[in-house]
Coordinates of C-alpha atoms in Angstrom, one line a residue:
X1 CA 0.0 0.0 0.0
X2 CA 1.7 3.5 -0.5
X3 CA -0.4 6.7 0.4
X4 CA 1.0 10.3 -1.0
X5 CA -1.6 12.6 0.5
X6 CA -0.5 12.7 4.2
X7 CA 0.0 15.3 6.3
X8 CA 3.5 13.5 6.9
X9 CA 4.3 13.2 3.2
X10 CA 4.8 10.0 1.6
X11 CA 4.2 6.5 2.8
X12 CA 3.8 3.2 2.3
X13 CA 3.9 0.0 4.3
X14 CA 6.8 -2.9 4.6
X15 CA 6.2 -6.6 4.7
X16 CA 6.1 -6.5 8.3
X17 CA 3.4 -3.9 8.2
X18 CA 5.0 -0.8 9.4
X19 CA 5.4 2.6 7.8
X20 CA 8.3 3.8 5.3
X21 CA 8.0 7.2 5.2
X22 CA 10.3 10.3 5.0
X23 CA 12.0 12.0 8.0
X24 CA 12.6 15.5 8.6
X25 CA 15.0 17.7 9.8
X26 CA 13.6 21.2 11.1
X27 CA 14.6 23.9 12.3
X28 CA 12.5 26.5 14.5
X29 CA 12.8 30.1 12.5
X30 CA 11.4 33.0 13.2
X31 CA 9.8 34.3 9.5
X32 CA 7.4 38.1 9.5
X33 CA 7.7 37.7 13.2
X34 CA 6.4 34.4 13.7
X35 CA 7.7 31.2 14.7
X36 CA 7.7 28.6 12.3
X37 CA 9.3 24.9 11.4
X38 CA 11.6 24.8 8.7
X39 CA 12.6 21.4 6.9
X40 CA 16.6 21.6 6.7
X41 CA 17.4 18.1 5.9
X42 CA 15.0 15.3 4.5
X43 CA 15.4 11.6 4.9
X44 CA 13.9 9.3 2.3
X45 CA 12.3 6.5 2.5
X46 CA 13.4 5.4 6.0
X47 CA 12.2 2.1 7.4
X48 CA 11.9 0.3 11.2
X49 CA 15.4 -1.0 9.7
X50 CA 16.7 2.0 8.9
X51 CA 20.0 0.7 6.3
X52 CA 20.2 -2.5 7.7
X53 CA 18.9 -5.5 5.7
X54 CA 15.9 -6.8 7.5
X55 CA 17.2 -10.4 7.6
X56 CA 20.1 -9.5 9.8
X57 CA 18.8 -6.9 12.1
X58 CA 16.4 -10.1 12.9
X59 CA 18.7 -11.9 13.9
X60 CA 20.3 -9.6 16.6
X61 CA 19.1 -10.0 20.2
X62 CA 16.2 -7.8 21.4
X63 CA 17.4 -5.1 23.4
X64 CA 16.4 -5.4 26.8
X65 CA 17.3 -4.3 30.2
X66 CA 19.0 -7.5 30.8
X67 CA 20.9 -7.2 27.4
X68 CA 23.0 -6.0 26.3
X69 CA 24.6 -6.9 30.2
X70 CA 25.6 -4.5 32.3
X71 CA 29.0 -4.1 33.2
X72 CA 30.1 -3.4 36.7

């Protein structure tokens, strides 16, 4: 599925079910006296995975209090 009219911009889903969408860098300005976001950098296309191939961020160990251990 892969929406383009949302108020985030772009999206579609992965085949685990969760958004792809771009993310944005902003910057607070002040423009005619009022404060308002400015984009500054945009990220395309990011996923839960971010550059990692799904396959292997799978495989990692879920990241828990208990792990990764604490070290005294």
């Amino acid at each position: 599925m892969e929406l383009t009219d949302v108020p985030r911009g772009p999206m579609k889903l992965d085949a685990y079910l969760n958004p792809i969408q771009n993310i944005y860098i902003r910057r607070v300005e002040r423009v005619g006296g009022e404060l308002q976001n400015t984009v500054i950098y945009t990220y395309p296309n990011v996923s839960q995975f971010w550059k990692y191939k799904p396959e292997e961020y799978l495989k990692q160990p879920l990241y828990t209090r208990d792990y990764p251990p604490l070290k005294p």
